[in-house]
Each structure stands twice: as C-alpha cells, then as structure tokens.
Coordinates of C-alpha atoms in Angstrom, one line a residue:
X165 CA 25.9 -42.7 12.5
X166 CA 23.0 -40.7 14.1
X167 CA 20.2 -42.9 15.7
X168 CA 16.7 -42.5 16.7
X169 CA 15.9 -38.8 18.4
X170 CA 19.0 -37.5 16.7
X171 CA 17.6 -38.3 13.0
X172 CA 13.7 -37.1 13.9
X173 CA 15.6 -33.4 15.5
X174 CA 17.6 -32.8 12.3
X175 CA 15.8 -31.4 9.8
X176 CA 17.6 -32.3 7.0
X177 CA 17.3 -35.7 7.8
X178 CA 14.2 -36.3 9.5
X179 CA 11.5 -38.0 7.6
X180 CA 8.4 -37.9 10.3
X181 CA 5.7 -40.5 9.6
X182 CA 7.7 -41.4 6.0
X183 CA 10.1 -43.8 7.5
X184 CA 9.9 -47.2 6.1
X185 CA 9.8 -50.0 8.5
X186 CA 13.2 -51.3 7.9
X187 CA 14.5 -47.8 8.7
X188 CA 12.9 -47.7 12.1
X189 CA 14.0 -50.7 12.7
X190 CA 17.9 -49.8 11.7
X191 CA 18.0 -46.4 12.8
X192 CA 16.7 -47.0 16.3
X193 CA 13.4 -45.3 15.2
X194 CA 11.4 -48.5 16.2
X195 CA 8.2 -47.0 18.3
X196 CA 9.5 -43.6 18.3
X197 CA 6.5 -42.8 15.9
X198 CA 2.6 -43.9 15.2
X199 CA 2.9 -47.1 13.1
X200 CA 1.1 -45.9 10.4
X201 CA 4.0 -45.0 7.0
X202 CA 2.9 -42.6 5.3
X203 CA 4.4 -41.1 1.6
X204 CA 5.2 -38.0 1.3
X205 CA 2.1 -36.7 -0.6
X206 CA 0.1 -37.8 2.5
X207 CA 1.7 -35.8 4.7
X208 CA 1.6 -32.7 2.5
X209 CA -2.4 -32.7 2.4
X210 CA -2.5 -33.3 6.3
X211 CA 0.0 -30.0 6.8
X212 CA -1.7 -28.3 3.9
X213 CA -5.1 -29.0 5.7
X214 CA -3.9 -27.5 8.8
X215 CA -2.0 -24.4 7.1
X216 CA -5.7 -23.9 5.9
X217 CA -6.8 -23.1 9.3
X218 CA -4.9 -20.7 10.2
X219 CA -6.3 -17.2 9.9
X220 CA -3.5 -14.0 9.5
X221 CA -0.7 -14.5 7.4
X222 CA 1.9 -14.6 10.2
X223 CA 0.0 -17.5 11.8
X224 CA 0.4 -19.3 8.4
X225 CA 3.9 -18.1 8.7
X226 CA 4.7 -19.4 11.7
X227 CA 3.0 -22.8 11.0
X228 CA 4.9 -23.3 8.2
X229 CA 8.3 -22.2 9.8
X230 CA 7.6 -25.4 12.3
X231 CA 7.5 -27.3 9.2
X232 CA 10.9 -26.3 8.0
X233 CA 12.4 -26.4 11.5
X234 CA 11.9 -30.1 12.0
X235 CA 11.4 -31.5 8.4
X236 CA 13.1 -29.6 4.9
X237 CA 12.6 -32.4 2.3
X238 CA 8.6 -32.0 3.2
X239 CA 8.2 -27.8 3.8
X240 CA 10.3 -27.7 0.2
X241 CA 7.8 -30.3 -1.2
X242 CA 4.9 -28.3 0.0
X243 CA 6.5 -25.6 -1.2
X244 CA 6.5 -26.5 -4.9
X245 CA 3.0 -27.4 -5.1
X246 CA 2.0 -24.1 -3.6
X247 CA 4.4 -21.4 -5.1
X248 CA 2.3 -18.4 -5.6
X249 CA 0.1 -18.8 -2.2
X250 CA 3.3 -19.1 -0.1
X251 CA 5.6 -16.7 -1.7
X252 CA 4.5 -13.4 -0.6
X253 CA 4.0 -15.5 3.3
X254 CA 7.6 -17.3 3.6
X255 CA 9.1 -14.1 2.1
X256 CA 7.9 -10.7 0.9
X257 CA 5.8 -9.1 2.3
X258 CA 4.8 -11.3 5.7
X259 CA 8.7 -11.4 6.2
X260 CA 8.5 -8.3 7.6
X261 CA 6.2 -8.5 10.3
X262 CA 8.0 -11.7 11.0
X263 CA 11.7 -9.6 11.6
X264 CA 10.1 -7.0 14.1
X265 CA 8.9 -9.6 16.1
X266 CA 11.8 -12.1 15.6
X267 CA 13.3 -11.7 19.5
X268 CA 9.5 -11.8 21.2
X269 CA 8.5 -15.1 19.0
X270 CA 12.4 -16.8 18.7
X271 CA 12.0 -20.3 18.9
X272 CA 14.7 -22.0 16.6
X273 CA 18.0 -20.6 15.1
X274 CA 17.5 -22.1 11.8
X275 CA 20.9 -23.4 11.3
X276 CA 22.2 -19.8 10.9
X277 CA 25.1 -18.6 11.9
X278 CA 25.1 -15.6 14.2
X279 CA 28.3 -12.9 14.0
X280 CA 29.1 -10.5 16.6
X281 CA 31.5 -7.7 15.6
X282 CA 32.9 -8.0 18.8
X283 CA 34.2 -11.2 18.6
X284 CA 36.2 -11.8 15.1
X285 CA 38.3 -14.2 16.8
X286 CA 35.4 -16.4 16.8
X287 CA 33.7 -16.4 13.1
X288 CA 35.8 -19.7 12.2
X289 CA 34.6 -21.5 14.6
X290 CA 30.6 -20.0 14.4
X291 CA 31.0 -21.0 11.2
X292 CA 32.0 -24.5 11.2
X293 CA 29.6 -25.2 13.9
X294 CA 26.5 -23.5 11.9
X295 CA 27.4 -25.9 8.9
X296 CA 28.1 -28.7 11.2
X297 CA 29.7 -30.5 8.6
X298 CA 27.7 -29.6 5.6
X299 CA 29.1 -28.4 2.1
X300 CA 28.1 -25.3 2.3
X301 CA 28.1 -23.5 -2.0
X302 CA 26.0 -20.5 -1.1
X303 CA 26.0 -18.2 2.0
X304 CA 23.1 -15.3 2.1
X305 CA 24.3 -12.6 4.7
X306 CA 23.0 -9.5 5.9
X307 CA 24.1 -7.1 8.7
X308 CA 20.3 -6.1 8.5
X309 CA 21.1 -2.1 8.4
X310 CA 18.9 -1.5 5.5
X311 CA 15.8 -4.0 5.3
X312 CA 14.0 -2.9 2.5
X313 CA 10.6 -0.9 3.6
X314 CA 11.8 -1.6 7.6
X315 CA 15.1 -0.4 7.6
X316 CA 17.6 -1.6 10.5
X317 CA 16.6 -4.0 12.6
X318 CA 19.7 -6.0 14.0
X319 CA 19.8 -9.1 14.8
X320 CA 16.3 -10.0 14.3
X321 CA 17.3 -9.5 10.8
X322 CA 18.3 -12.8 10.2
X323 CA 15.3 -14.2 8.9
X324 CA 15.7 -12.4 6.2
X325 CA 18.8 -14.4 5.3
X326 CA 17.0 -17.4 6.0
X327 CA 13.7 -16.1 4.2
X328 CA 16.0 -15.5 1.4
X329 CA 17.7 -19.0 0.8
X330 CA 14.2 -21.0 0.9
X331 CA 13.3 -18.9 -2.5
X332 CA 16.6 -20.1 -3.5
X333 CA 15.6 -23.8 -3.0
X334 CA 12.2 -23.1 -4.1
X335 CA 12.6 -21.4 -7.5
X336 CA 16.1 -23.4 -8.2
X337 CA 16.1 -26.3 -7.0
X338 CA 19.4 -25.3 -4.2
X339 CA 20.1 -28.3 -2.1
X340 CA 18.7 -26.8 1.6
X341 CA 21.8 -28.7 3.1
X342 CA 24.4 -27.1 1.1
X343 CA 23.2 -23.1 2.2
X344 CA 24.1 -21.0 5.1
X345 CA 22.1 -18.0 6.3
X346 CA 24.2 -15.2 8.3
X347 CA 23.7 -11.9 10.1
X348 CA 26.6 -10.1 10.8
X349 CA 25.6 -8.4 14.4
X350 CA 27.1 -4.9 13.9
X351 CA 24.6 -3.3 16.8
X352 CA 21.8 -1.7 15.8
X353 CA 20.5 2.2 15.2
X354 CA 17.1 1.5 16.9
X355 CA 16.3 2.7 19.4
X356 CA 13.7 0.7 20.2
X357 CA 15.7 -2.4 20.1
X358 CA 18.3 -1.0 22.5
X359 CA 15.8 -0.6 24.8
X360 CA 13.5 -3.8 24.5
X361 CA 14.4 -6.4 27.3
X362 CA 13.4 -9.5 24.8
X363 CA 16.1 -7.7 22.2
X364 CA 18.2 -11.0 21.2
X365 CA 21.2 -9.0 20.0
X366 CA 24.0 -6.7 20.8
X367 CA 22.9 -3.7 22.7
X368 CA 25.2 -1.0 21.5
X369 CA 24.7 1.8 18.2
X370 CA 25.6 0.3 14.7
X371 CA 30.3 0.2 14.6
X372 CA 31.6 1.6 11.9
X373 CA 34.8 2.5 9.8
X374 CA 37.8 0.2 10.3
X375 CA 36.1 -1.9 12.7
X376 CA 33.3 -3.1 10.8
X377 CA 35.2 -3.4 7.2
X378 CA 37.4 -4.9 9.2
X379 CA 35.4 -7.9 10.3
X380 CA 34.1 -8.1 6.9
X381 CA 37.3 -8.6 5.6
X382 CA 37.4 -11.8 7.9
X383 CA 34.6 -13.1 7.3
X384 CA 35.0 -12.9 3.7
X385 CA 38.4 -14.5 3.6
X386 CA 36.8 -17.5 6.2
X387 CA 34.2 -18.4 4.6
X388 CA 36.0 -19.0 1.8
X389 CA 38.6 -20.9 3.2
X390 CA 36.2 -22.9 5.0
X391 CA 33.5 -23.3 2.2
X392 CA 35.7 -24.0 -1.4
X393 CA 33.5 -23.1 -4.3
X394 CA 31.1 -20.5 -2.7
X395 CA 28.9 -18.3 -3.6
X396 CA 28.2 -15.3 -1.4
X397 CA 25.0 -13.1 -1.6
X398 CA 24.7 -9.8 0.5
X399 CA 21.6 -8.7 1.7
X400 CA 20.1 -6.0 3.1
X401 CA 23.4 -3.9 4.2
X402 CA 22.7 -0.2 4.5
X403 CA 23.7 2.8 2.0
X404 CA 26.9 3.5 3.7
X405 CA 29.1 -0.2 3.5
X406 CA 26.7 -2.0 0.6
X407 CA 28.2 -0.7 -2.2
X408 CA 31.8 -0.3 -1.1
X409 CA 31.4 -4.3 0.2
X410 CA 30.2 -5.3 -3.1
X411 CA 32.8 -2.9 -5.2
X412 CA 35.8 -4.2 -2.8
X413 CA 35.0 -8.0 -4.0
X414 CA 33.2 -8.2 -6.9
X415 CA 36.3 -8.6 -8.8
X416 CA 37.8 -11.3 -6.1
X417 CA 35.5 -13.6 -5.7
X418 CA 31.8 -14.9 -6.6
X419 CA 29.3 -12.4 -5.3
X420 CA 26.3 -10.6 -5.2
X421 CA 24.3 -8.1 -3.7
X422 CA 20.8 -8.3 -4.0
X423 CA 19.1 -4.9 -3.3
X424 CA 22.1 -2.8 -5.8
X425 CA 22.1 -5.6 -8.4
X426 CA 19.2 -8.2 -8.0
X427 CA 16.9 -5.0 -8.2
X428 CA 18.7 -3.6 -11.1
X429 CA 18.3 -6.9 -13.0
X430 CA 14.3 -7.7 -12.3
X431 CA 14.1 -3.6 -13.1
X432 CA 15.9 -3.9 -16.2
X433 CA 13.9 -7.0 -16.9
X434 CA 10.8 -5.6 -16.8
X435 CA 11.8 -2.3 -18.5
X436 CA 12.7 -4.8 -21.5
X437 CA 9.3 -6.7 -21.6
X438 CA 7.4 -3.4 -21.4
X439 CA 9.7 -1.9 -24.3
X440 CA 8.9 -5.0 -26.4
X441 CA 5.5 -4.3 -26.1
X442 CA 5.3 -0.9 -27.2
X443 CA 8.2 -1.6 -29.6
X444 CA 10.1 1.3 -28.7
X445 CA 14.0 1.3 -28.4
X446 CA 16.0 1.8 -24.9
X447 CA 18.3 3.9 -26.0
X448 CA 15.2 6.5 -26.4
X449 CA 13.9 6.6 -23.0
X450 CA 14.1 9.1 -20.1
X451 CA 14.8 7.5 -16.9
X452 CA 13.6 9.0 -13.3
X453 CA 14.0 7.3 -10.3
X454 CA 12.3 8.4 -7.1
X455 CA 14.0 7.0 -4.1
X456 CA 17.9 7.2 -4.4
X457 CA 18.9 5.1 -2.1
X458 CA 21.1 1.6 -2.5
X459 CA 18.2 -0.3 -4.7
X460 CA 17.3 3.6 -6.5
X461 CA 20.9 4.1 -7.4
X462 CA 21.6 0.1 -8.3
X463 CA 18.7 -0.2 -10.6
X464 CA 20.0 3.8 -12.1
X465 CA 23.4 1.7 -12.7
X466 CA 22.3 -1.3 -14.2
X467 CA 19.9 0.9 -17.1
X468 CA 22.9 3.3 -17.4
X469 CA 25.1 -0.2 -18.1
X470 CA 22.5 -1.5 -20.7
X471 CA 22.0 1.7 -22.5
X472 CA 25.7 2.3 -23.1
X473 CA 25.5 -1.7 -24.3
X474 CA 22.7 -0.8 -26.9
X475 CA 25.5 1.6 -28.1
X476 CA 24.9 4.9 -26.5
X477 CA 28.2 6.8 -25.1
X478 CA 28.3 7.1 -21.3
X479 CA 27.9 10.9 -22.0
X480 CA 25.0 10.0 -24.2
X481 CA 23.4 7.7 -21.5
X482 CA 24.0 9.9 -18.7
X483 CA 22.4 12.7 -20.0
X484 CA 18.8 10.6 -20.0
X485 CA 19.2 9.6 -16.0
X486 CA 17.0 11.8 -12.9
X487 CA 17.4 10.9 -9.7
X488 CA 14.9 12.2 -7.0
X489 CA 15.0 11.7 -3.5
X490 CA 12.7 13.5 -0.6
X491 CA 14.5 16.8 -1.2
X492 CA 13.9 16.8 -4.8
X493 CA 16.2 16.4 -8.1
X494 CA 20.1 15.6 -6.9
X495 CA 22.3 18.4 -8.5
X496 CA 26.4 18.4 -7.9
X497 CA 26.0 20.1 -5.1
X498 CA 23.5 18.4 -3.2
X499 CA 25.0 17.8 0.1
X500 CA 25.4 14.3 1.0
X501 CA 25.2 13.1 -2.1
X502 CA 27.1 8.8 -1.8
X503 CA 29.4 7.8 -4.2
X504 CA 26.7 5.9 -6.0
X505 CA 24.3 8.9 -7.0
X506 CA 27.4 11.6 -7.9
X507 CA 27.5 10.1 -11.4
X508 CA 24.0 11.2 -11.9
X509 CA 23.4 13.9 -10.4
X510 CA 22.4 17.1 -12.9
X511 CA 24.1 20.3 -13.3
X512 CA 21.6 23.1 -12.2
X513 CA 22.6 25.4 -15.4
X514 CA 20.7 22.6 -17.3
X515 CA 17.6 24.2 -15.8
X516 CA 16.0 27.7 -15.6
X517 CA 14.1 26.4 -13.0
X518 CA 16.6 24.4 -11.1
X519 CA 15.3 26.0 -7.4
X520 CA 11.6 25.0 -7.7
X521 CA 12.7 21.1 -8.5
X522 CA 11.9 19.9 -5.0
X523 CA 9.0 17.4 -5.6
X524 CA 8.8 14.7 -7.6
X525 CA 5.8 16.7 -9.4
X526 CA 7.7 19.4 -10.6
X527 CA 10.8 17.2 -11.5
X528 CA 8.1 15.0 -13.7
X529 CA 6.7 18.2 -15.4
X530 CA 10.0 19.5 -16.2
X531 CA 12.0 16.2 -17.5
X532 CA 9.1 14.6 -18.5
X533 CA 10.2 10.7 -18.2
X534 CA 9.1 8.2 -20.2
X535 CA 10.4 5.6 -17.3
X536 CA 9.0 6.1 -13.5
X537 CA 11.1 4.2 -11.2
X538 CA 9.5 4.0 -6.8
X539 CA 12.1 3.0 -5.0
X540 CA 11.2 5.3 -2.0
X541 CA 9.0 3.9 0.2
X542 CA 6.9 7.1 -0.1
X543 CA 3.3 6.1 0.1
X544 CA 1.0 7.3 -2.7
X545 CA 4.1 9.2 -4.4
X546 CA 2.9 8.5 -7.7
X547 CA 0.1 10.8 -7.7
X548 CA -3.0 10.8 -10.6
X549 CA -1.6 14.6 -11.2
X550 CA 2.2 12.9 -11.8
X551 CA 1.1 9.8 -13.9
X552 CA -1.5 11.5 -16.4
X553 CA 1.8 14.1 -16.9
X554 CA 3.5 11.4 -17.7
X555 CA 0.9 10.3 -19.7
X556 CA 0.9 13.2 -21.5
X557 CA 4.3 13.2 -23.5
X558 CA 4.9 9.2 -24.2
X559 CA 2.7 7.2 -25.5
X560 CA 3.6 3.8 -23.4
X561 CA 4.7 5.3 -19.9
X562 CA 6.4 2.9 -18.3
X563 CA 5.6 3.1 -14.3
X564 CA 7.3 0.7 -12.1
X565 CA 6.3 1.2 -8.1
X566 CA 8.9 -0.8 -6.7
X567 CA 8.6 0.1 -3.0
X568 CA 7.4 -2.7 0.0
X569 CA 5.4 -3.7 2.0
X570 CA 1.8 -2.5 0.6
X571 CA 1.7 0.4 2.4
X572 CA 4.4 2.0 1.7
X573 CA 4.1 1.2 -2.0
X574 CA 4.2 4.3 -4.2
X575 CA 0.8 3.4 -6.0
X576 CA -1.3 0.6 -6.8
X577 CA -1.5 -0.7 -10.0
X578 CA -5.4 0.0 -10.6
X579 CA -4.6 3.5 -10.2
X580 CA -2.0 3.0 -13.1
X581 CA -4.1 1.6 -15.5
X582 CA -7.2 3.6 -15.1
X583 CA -5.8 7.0 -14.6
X584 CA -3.7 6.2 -18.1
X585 CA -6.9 4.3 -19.8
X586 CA -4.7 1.3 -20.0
X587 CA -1.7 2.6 -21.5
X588 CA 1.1 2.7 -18.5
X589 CA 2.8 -0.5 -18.5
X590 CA 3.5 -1.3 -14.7
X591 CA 5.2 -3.8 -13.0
X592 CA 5.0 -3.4 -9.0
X593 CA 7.3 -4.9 -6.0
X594 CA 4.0 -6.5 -4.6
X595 CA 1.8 -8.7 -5.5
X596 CA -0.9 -7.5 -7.8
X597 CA -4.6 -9.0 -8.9
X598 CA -5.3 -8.5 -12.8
X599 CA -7.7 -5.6 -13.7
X600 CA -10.4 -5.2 -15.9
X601 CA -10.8 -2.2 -17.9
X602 CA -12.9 -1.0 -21.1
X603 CA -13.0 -4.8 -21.8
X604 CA -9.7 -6.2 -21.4
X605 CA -7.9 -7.5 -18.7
X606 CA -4.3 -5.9 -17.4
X607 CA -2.0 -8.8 -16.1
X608 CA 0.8 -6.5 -13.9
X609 CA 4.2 -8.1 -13.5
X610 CA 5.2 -8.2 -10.2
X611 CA 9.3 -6.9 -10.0
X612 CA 9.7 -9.5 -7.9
X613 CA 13.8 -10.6 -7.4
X614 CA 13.0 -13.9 -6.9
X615 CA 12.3 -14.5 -10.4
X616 CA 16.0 -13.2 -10.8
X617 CA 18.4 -14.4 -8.4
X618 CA 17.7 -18.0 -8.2
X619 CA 18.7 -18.7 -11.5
X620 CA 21.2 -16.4 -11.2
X621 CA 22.7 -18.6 -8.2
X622 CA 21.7 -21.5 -9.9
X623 CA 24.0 -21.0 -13.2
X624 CA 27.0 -19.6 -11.1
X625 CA 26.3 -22.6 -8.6
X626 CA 26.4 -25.1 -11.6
X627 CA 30.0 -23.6 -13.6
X628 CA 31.4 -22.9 -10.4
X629 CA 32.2 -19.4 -11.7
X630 CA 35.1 -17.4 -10.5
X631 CA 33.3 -13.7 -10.8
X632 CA 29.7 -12.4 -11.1
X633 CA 30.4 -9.6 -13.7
X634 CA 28.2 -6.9 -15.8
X635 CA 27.7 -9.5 -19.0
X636 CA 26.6 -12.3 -16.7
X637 CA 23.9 -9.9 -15.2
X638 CA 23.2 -8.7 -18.6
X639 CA 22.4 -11.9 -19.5
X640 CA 19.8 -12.8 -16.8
X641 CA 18.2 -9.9 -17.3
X642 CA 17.5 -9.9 -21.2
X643 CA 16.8 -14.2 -21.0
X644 CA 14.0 -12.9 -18.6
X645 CA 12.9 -9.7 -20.4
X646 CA 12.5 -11.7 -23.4
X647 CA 9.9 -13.7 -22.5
X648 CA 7.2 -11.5 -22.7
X649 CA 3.9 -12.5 -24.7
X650 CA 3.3 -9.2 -26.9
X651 CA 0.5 -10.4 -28.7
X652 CA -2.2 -10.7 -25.7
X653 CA -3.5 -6.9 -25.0
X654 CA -2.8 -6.4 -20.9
X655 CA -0.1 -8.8 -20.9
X656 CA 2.6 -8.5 -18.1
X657 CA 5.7 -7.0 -18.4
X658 CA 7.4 -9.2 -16.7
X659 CA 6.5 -13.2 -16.4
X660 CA 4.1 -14.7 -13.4
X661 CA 5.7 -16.1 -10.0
X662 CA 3.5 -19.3 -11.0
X663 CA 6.5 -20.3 -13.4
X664 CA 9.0 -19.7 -10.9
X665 CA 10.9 -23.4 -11.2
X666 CA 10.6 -22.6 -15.4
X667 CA 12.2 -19.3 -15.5
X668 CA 14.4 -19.8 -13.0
X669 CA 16.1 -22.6 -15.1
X670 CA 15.6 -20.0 -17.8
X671 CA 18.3 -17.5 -16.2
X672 CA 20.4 -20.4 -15.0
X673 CA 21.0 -21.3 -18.8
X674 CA 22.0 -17.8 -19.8
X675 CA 24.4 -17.1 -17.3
X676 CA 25.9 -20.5 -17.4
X677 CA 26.0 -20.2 -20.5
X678 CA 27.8 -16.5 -20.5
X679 CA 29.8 -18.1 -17.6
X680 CA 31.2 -20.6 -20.4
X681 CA 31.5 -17.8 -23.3
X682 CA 34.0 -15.6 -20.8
X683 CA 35.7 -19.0 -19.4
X684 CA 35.0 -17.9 -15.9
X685 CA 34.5 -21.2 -14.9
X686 CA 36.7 -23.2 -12.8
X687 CA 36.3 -26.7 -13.9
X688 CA 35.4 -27.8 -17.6
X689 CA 31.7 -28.3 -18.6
X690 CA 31.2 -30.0 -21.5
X691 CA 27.1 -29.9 -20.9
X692 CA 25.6 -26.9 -19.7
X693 CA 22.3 -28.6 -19.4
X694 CA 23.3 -31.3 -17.6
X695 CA 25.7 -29.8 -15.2
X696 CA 22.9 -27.6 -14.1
X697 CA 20.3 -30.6 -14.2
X698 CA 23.0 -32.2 -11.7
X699 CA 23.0 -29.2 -9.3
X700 CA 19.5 -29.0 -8.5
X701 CA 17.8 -30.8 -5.4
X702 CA 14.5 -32.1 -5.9
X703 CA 12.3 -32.2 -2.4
X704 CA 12.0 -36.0 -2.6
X705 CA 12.7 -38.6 0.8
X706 CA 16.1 -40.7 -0.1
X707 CA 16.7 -44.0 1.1
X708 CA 18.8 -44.2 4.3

C-alpha cells in the first residue's frame, strides 16, 4: 500500500488539496497539505486562473504539463471543459516548439518508456518498469524520424507520443493509467542534435536495415507478451520503415499508423462531407496530391480504397490519382520513387507535355483536379493563379491544405474562399476562424486526426479486436463524413473540435460495430453500447 509522499508523487493517484479527511488520516497524508478540502471543480478554476496568466503558448504549455505530471484525474478534468482552447496547445501546433526544445526544458519523463536500439536485450524490462504495474491496452510509439512539419528529431520526440495519448483520453474517454507512450531511440539524422551538449539521446546517425527492423520485431512481439489485449499505434516513423512496419503487422496484430492511415481517414472524411454538399459523386473526381510523402501517399491509398468500394475498377480508380512532389508529377521512371507512390505514378505517353510538368501549376493546368490535397509543407503552394484554375473547370473545388504548423501550411483558408468567391470547400490541418464573405459566413473544417483516431481506439479498445483492416477504417471515416449539415450555406466540411467527446463516440460505434459484423473480436459482446460505455474513463476523483 503506498502512503503519504508516495501517493501525492504519483500522478495517477494523487489528489492534491481533494483528499478527504479520512483519507489523510489513513493514507499518512495527515498535515502533508493545507487543511482546507477542496472538490475538484475548485481546483480547476484556481489552475484555470493561473493558465490565464501566462502569456505565449508554450508557457501555457508548460504550465499545464506540471499539471499532468503531478495530478491526471484533474489536467483530464480541465481538459474536458476546455477542449478547443487547449487542443491546438497540449498538441498541434505548440507541440512542436515543445519537441525542439524537449532536452534544454526536460523536467519529467512522463511515464514513457525510452528504447535504445543499442540495447534490445533490455526492452522487457524498460517496459515493465515504464508500466510499473499498470494494464497497459494502448501503446503510442514513435522513433520520431518523420514529425510531421519538423521532421526527425530523436529522442526529444517523445512528447509526441505522450502529446498523442492525452487526445486519446480527452476525445475518448482512455483510462490515462492503462496507456504507454514510447520512442524507439534509433539515433538521429540531425545534425544539430548530434552536436548539442544538452542532446538527451543517442549521439550516433539514424541505424538502419536488419538492425533496426530487427529491434522492431522485439519490441513488437514484447509488448504483446507483456501487455495481452493491446493496441499499438505508430507515429511519426519516417518514409523509409513506416509503411513496411505497418504492412509487416497489420495482418498480425491490432495496429495503426497514424500519419499513412489516420490522415487518410480524416482526408477521406472531409472529402465525403464536402461531396455531400455539392452532391456530387466520388467516383467522379480527380484527385492531386501535392506532397508525396508517407501522409501524401496514405491519404492517395485510402481515396484509391474508397473509390474502388463505390464500385470503380482499380484500373478505373487509378487512372483519376496525381501525385506531385517538389520535382513535379511522379512518372514510372521517376527515380526514387518508394513502394508507396509506384502504384500511382503516370505514364509520360499519357502527356504531350510530360517534360514541362515540374510545378504544381503546370500539373494543375494540365489534369485539372477537382480534389487539391497539401501534404508538403510547402508554404504558400496553393497559389491564387493554381486555385482560381482549379476554379475554373469544377464547380465545387475541393482544396484541403493539410500541411503544419501555420507556416508551413500550403494556404490559408481566407485565401480559399475569396479567390473562389465562396465556392472551394476547404478543410485545413490548422486551426481556422470562420470567414465572412458577400454575406455569409464560411465555417472551415479543420482535418484534424484527432477527431479520427480516438474513436477509432476507442471501438477497437472496447471489442478487443484482433486486426484494424480496410472496412473498419472505412467505417470511421464515412460515420464521420456523414455528419455534415448541408443545409446551412458555409457549413464545414468536416465537424468542429468542440464536439470532440460526441464524435468520438460516433466513430467508436461504427467500428465496433464493423468490428462485430467481421467477428474480429475476441471475446463476445452482446451490447456494443455498453461495452464501449464500460471502457471509457471519466476524469472524476475515486474513493481510496
């Protein structure tokens, strides 16, 4: 039984100023904190007050961060009643600055577990003393190669694992206790990070080949031995390994990788809302994608999967996919082309004018896409030249600038509307304010993957599913595109982060209930509803 000091330093514990009296006096609490009890209501206005006062966003970041460190039931409580304020600071885009400075500003580990590929030998035993006894049901790793809009950044990269799980709990209601962030510390490509003194990880260029798939492999087969009944969520690995980890045990075990599927999903979600606005049909659109890289070819995949669904052959579907990347349109012989973008990549006897397609401009004026995809971290990509070409030849565009942080997005969405006089439908990866034109008011949806993969966790959590497969993702991703209001003019194509908790359970539903259809799960549910209802953690202090 832990006493006194050892209950107020573990945070999944701890309840501060909340402990009753008789708890102090049985838990050797007595005098170890100001007499006063308070609820826990009371103590979110006081830290709410004081995350008032703090200036920049990563000051609020870090404020909060202290919160979680010492007390989860009461940063997850916060949390709930301040879901659209704290979003874009506990995770996108604050996150970022947050990772480059991880190793000057470490302070607490977390509760992650940290993996050096130099000692296999030891990830057992990491493990079991990161969970420290806890059930752990869903691991987030990352070996932090490819942070989205940062790129590699090591070790420091584990707050994106950790950033990660608290939308998790957030938006789904995942028991904090039962998660486990992880960074696999592979080395790191940076140079600056080799050669910072305060650098907290391995000093030595990224391993890779047998070495590195080989540690995966043991980790993998560990952390399911260790942690029955897991689900396990990549993050953030780099073009080369992410999609060979995912395809090597997709078909094994209960996964998911965020940037080639999660992106794909909230993508696909959004491309759905905006066609049931303009009432067009799928199966009729030209799809471009600028940015090819693990999210640009995922999302590519997961349209090219749901137009051959809506009946289309793959020769069909294929035939209405353009992927661009800084040198221009990929043809066959491209060099360097990864196993993910060969499917579709174009023939250069399709064009006449197959040499001069080296920008995204010229691409756009020749194929002339109904679908715009920014995946590229380009700033300003989406040019008013490229969008009113667009504009031109479909009545609806649909224009999706995916890319993050703000600055490296490929256009703002004010841009959008006015240089289409409101008739792009956009969704963006950042947050966006509504805007007024010619009378009416644009809501933009923001492509965000936490209105995804919450749910998604949640449902697979829930039916303790074997697989996450193509129809299970197909499902999230049409429960959530069908949501849309299409009666209000300017409405969203995709639903607001303010009904987070809502549409989270939303997804959970439909892929439980896909989970159910395929029998994929391993123990019998006879309620969907309440089996999920049972998995979900409110933020609420239990009696000791």
């Amino acid at each position: 039984m832990k006493l006194g000091y050892e209950i107020l330093n573990n945070p999944f514990l701890n309840k501060g100023t909340a402990f009753t009296k008789k708890e102090r006096e049985e838990y050797g609490l007595l005098g170890l904190l100001p007499p006063y009890v308070q609820t826990i209501d009371e103590q979110a206005k006081q830290v709410y007050g004081q995350f008032l006062k703090k200036d920049k966003l990563i000051e609020k970041r870090h404020f909060l961060m202290e919160i979680f460190n010492t007390n989860r039931t009461l940063f997850y409580y916060l949390f709930s009643k301040h879901v659209v304020e704290f979003m874009p600071i506990v995770y996108d885009p604050v996150i970022a600055e947050s990772i480059e400075n991880y190793s000057e500003l470490f302070v607490n580990p977390q509760n992650a577990a940290y993996l050096s590929v130099k000692e296999p030998e030891n990830i057992e035993t990491i493990l079991k003393n990161a969970a420290d006894n806890r059930k752990i049901r869903l691991i987030v790793v990352t070996d932090a190669e490819g942070i989205l809009g940062i790129g590699d950044w090591g070790t420091n990269g584990v707050d994106i694992s950790v950033g990660k799980l608290m939308v998790y709990t957030a938006a789904a209601g995942i028991d904090p206790a039962t998660v486990l962030p992880v960074v696999i510390d592979a080395g790191t490509n940076r140079k600056e990070l080799l050669e910072n003194d305060l650098y907290l990880g391995n000093r030595f260029e990224r391993v890779r080949g047998d070495k590195y798939y080989n540690f995966i492999e043991k980790f993998v087969k560990t952390a399911e031995k260790l942690f029955p009944n897991l689900y396990l969520h990549w993050e953030d690995f780099g073009r080369l390994n992410a999609a060979n980890i995912l395809n090597k045990y997709e078909n094994e075990i209960a996964t998911f990788n965020d940037d080639i599927q999660g992106t794909g999903i909230i993508t696909l979600a959004g491309i759905l809302g905006a066609l049931k606005i303009s009432g067009e049909k799928l199966t009729d659109q030209i799809y471009m994608c600028f940015g090819a890289g693990t999210a640009g070819a995922g999302i590519a995949r997961r349209i090219f999967n749901e137009m051959v669904e809506q009946g289309l052959s793959e020769e069909e579907a294929k035939k209405r996919f353009y992927l661009v990347d800084r040198q221009g349109l990929l043809f066959e012989d491209t060099e360097g082309l990864t196993p993910e973008q060969i499917p579709f990549a174009r023939k250069r006897s399709e064009f006449t004018n197959a040499n001069e397609l080296t920008t995204l401009e010229a691409t756009v004026k020749s194929v002339k896409p109904t679908i715009l995809v920014g995946t590229s971290t380009v700033p300003k990509a989406f040019t008013k030249e490229i969008v009113q070409e667009m504009a031109k030849h479909t009545a609806r565009p649909i224009i999706f600038p995916l890319s993050n942080p703000t600055k490296l997005a490929e256009a703002n969405a004010k841009d959008l509307i006015e240089w289409t006089d409101g008739k792009a439908l956009v969704a963006t990866g950042i947050p966006s304010d509504p805007i007024e034109l010619n009378g009416i008011t644009y809501e933009i949806g923001q492509a965000n993957n936490a209105l995804i993969y919450p749910g998604l966790g949640l449902g697979i959590i829930a039916t303790k599913s074997r697989l996450v497969n193509d129809k299970i993702i197909s499902a999230a991703a049409h429960s959530l595109g069908g949501i849309i209001d299409t009666t209000s003019p300017g409405a969203a194509v995709l639903p607001p982060v303010s009904k987070l908790t809502e549409f989270s359970e939303t997804v959970a539903l439909a892929v439980g209930q896909s989970v159910l259809d395929q029998k994929l799960n391993t123990e019998p549910i006879s309620d969907l509803k309440e089996a999920i209802k049972n998995t979900k953690w409110i933020p609420e202090y239990k009696n000791f």
